Amino acid sequence: MKIFLSLILFSVVIHAQEKSLIPKVDSLLSLMTLEEKVGQLVQYTSGSETGTKTLKPKGHEELIRQGKIGSFLNIFGAEETKRLQKIAIEESRLKIPLIFGLDVIHGFKSTFPVPIAEASSWNPELVEFSARMQAIEASSSGIHWTFSPMVDIARDPRWGRIVEGSGEDPYLGSVMAAARVKGYQGNDLSAGNTILACAKHFAAYGAAEGGRDYNTVDISERTLREIYLRPFKAAVDAGVGSLMASFNELGGITSSANKFLLTQILRDEWNSDAFVVSDWNSIGELVIHGLAKDLKESAYRAINATVDMDMEGNAYFNHLVELVNEGKVDLKLVDDAVRRVLLAKFKLGLFDNPYKYCNSEREKNTVLSKEMIDATKKVALESIVLLKNQNNLLPLNKNIKSIAVVGPLANSKDDPLGPWAQDGKPENVVTVLEGIKNKLGNNVKINFAEGCSVKGNDKSGFTKAMESVKNSEVAIVVLGESRDMSGEAQSRATLDLPGVQEDLIKELHKTGKPIVVVLMNGRPLTINWINENIPAILETWYLGIQAGNAIADVLFGDYNPGGKLPVTFPKHVGQIPYYYNHKNTGRPYNPSNPRYTSFYNDFSNEPLYPFGYGLSYTTFEYSNLSIDKKQIRMNESIKISVDVKNTGKYEGAEVVQLYIRDLVGSVTRPVKELKDFVKINLKPGETKRVEFTLTTDKLKFYDINMNYVVEPGDFKVFVGKNSVELLEESFTLID
């Protein structure tokens, strides 16, 4: 991908800028007292009282004057951040600016699609554009730092935070991680309309056992490095300014005390000078994990693991000075942590102009501007995935006489915002019903009925919903999860539609009227009955403030959907974890004679929708797959080409996907691995020859001795429209 090629030059420029700032950082560090140094490592939230534990420090304005707080989260607004910054600059001894952080996960006030939706675009340039627009808006309201991107790989859709990431694949996740970092931070972090990015949650949080948030993670080092760390490495290579330690333990050590992760890998192997912030009170939670006897020991373990900033834990505030004075913590550890935090503030240009993010006029002209709103729709359109379109029911004819719009999410102003909507407001949301009305005007009779709620067992609304459908030519039924069912602390034991929504769609199906299901959700759902019985299905995730207008454009053919799934949809929760790039077994499933092979004796092995899957209003034909060499040597590359033809009636976008399989290795390899993709646009009847260059670097893996190497041997190459429907070639890598 060209986004990776640009990272090389980008990295050289960034490192040169950092080198010029080091003398300034060291000069300031030499003037600081130990208490002021520790203050730079303390972050509290807004409010008259700050902190989360019992002995909360009171009066945060006085703590700013004393240099005992270096950062706040959840405070925004040009005027309020300027007021607090003014205290730091004009009333503290060393005039060190504060840094204000906020969870700008998919927008500030102008809410964009959730990250898993944006990943469905398979368009890193679009994702970078989205992050850039979010940074412009957030920075206008005094925000310097976002706790995003979340780059956790998630193979278990029960985990609620799958909505915040890019799905199950480490390559796609890495591309999206780099794109978001570049979007947030821009080419010049000191520009004033950029924000510091934070790659989270370091690391392997997405592998929580049972898909239950905050739960234990216990995986091999090989799986950690090959799957879960790759997007973090991509973020570091893209120049990410910070990382967040995760809540989970990994192999018995919590991330906020994990020297293997934070020191050996991040600092020593990756040479990163990004600062690390704990997650909310994750240092304090070392006591609950049983890794520390009290908060003082928690502070000791965290600083020794090189956690630089304590978010809402009170551990550093209460104990770090004491630990240094007692000789239990080396002052150099504190200095190194402070140096990394100060470097970020210098990079942001806060020492040159601490108030440049505090311009009320700019805030007024930027927040919810037409440019922002238009941008949210642009991203939303590419985030929609067409899952089924039997007999070309979609797109619908705008000259239709009557439409039923049904479902608990059809006219919701709140749910399209999704989790982590920050300052997004329901009043700024265009619902699906409103979007359809905007599209069709007064020429079409629209019969609306909610039918039921998302949760609960009340079926009293079924009768009205049935009448609405009976009195219409076609029904659009909007089902899924309410936004509070996804995100942090929102794990689910089942992936079925909640409440009585499936009962509702079964009743509506009895009318015999054509039905389009629009899904609004934050994770894959097990919708087997809908897939078998309903002719058209759109996956829209949570699309943000322009959800209704974007969905209406797709429903009525003003936009041809081209999204692809970044995560597998299982048929049953019992299949989880389910991911396409699994290993083979010694007895792989044999459908013709399944006994004594790897299968379920009561259910299918197959997914509902595979990774990379997504339809279009047009059709695409793949042919003439070829490779320019049947043998290559180390450090050579191979060119892979395929013809893709638009064989339908509509212009459309297609994501051409390249996978490989290493047939024999010193350790077992996955049955398929995504290695590249390209999104192309084709007019009806048009054919394009798509070419990939596969370098031997993309064949590397961790061998039996945990060295990152390329091994000679035979490889298969697959190219196609998803991880299942593929053409195949082969080549050999020789010494």
Short mmCIF file of N, CA, C and O in Angstrom, two decimals, residues 42 86 88 116 125 135 167 179 216-217 304 310 354 364 405 552 556 577 622-623 644 687 722 724 727 734-735:
data_model
loop_
_atom_site.label_atom_id
_atom_site.label_comp_id
_atom_site.label_asym_id
_atom_site.label_seq_id
_atom_site.Cartn_x
_atom_site.Cartn_y
_atom_site.Cartn_z
N VAL A 42 1.14 13.12 35.97
CA VAL A 42 -0.16 12.98 36.61
C VAL A 42 -1.24 13.52 35.69
O VAL A 42 -1.15 14.65 35.20
N LYS A 86 -4.05 29.21 31.17
CA LYS A 86 -3.54 30.51 31.64
C LYS A 86 -2.98 30.39 33.05
O LYS A 86 -1.97 31.02 33.39
N ALA A 88 -1.60 27.68 34.30
CA ALA A 88 -0.32 26.99 34.16
C ALA A 88 0.78 27.91 33.64
O ALA A 88 1.92 27.87 34.12
N ILE A 116 -14.99 0.42 13.21
CA ILE A 116 -15.17 -0.83 12.46
C ILE A 116 -15.92 -0.56 11.16
O ILE A 116 -15.72 -1.25 10.16
N GLU A 125 -6.96 5.90 2.61
CA GLU A 125 -6.95 7.35 2.35
C GLU A 125 -8.20 8.00 2.93
O GLU A 125 -8.15 9.10 3.48
N ALA A 135 -9.54 15.71 13.78
CA ALA A 135 -8.49 16.48 14.45
C ALA A 135 -8.71 17.97 14.30
O ALA A 135 -8.51 18.74 15.25
N GLY A 167 -11.16 -4.75 13.21
CA GLY A 167 -11.52 -6.12 12.94
C GLY A 167 -10.48 -7.14 13.30
O GLY A 167 -9.70 -6.96 14.23
N ALA A 179 -2.98 4.90 8.96
CA ALA A 179 -3.80 5.95 8.35
C ALA A 179 -4.37 6.88 9.41
O ALA A 179 -4.36 8.11 9.24
N THR A 216 -8.77 -11.65 31.47
CA THR A 216 -7.41 -12.18 31.31
C THR A 216 -7.10 -12.48 29.84
O THR A 216 -7.96 -12.92 29.09
N VAL A 217 -5.83 -12.26 29.47
CA VAL A 217 -5.32 -12.67 28.16
C VAL A 217 -4.14 -13.60 28.39
O VAL A 217 -3.23 -13.28 29.17
N ASN A 304 8.63 1.43 36.87
CA ASN A 304 9.72 0.54 36.47
C ASN A 304 9.45 -0.15 35.14
O ASN A 304 10.38 -0.56 34.45
N ASP A 310 0.15 8.55 34.74
CA ASP A 310 -0.85 7.85 35.52
C ASP A 310 -2.20 8.54 35.33
O ASP A 310 -2.43 9.63 35.85
N PRO A 354 0.99 28.43 23.84
CA PRO A 354 0.13 27.54 24.62
C PRO A 354 -1.36 27.75 24.38
O PRO A 354 -2.17 26.90 24.76
N LYS A 364 -16.02 28.28 16.81
CA LYS A 364 -17.37 28.56 16.33
C LYS A 364 -17.50 28.26 14.84
O LYS A 364 -18.51 27.72 14.39
N VAL A 405 -41.52 2.03 6.71
CA VAL A 405 -40.25 2.15 7.43
C VAL A 405 -40.53 1.70 8.86
O VAL A 405 -41.31 2.32 9.59
N ALA A 552 -30.07 6.37 2.93
CA ALA A 552 -31.06 6.64 1.88
C ALA A 552 -30.41 6.70 0.50
O ALA A 552 -30.97 6.21 -0.49
N PHE A 556 -31.66 3.97 -2.44
CA PHE A 556 -32.33 4.43 -3.67
C PHE A 556 -31.36 4.65 -4.83
O PHE A 556 -31.70 5.28 -5.82
N PRO A 577 -13.86 -18.44 19.05
CA PRO A 577 -13.38 -17.41 18.11
C PRO A 577 -13.36 -17.91 16.68
O PRO A 577 -12.95 -19.04 16.42
N TYR A 622 -13.50 -11.98 -12.08
CA TYR A 622 -12.04 -12.07 -11.99
C TYR A 622 -11.55 -13.13 -12.97
O TYR A 622 -12.14 -14.21 -13.07
N SER A 623 -10.46 -12.83 -13.67
CA SER A 623 -9.92 -13.81 -14.62
C SER A 623 -8.44 -13.52 -14.87
O SER A 623 -7.91 -12.47 -14.49
N VAL A 644 -10.01 -7.66 -13.71
CA VAL A 644 -11.28 -7.50 -13.01
C VAL A 644 -12.22 -6.75 -13.94
O VAL A 644 -11.90 -5.65 -14.40
N THR A 687 -12.89 -3.25 -17.94
CA THR A 687 -11.95 -4.21 -17.36
C THR A 687 -10.67 -3.48 -16.97
O THR A 687 -10.16 -2.65 -17.73
N ASN A 722 -13.13 -11.77 -1.84
CA ASN A 722 -13.18 -11.95 -0.39
C ASN A 722 -12.26 -13.10 -0.03
O ASN A 722 -11.60 -13.67 -0.91
N VAL A 724 -12.82 -16.09 0.61
CA VAL A 724 -13.27 -17.41 0.17
C VAL A 724 -13.29 -17.52 -1.35
O VAL A 724 -12.80 -18.51 -1.92
N LEU A 727 -9.13 -16.78 -6.91
CA LEU A 727 -8.33 -17.48 -7.90
C LEU A 727 -6.99 -17.84 -7.27
O LEU A 727 -6.55 -17.18 -6.31
N ILE A 734 13.39 -19.65 -3.31
CA ILE A 734 14.61 -20.46 -3.16
C ILE A 734 15.71 -19.62 -2.53
O ILE A 734 15.70 -18.39 -2.59
N ASP A 735 16.70 -20.31 -1.93
CA ASP A 735 17.85 -19.62 -1.32
C ASP A 735 18.69 -18.93 -2.38
O ASP A 735 18.84 -19.41 -3.49
#
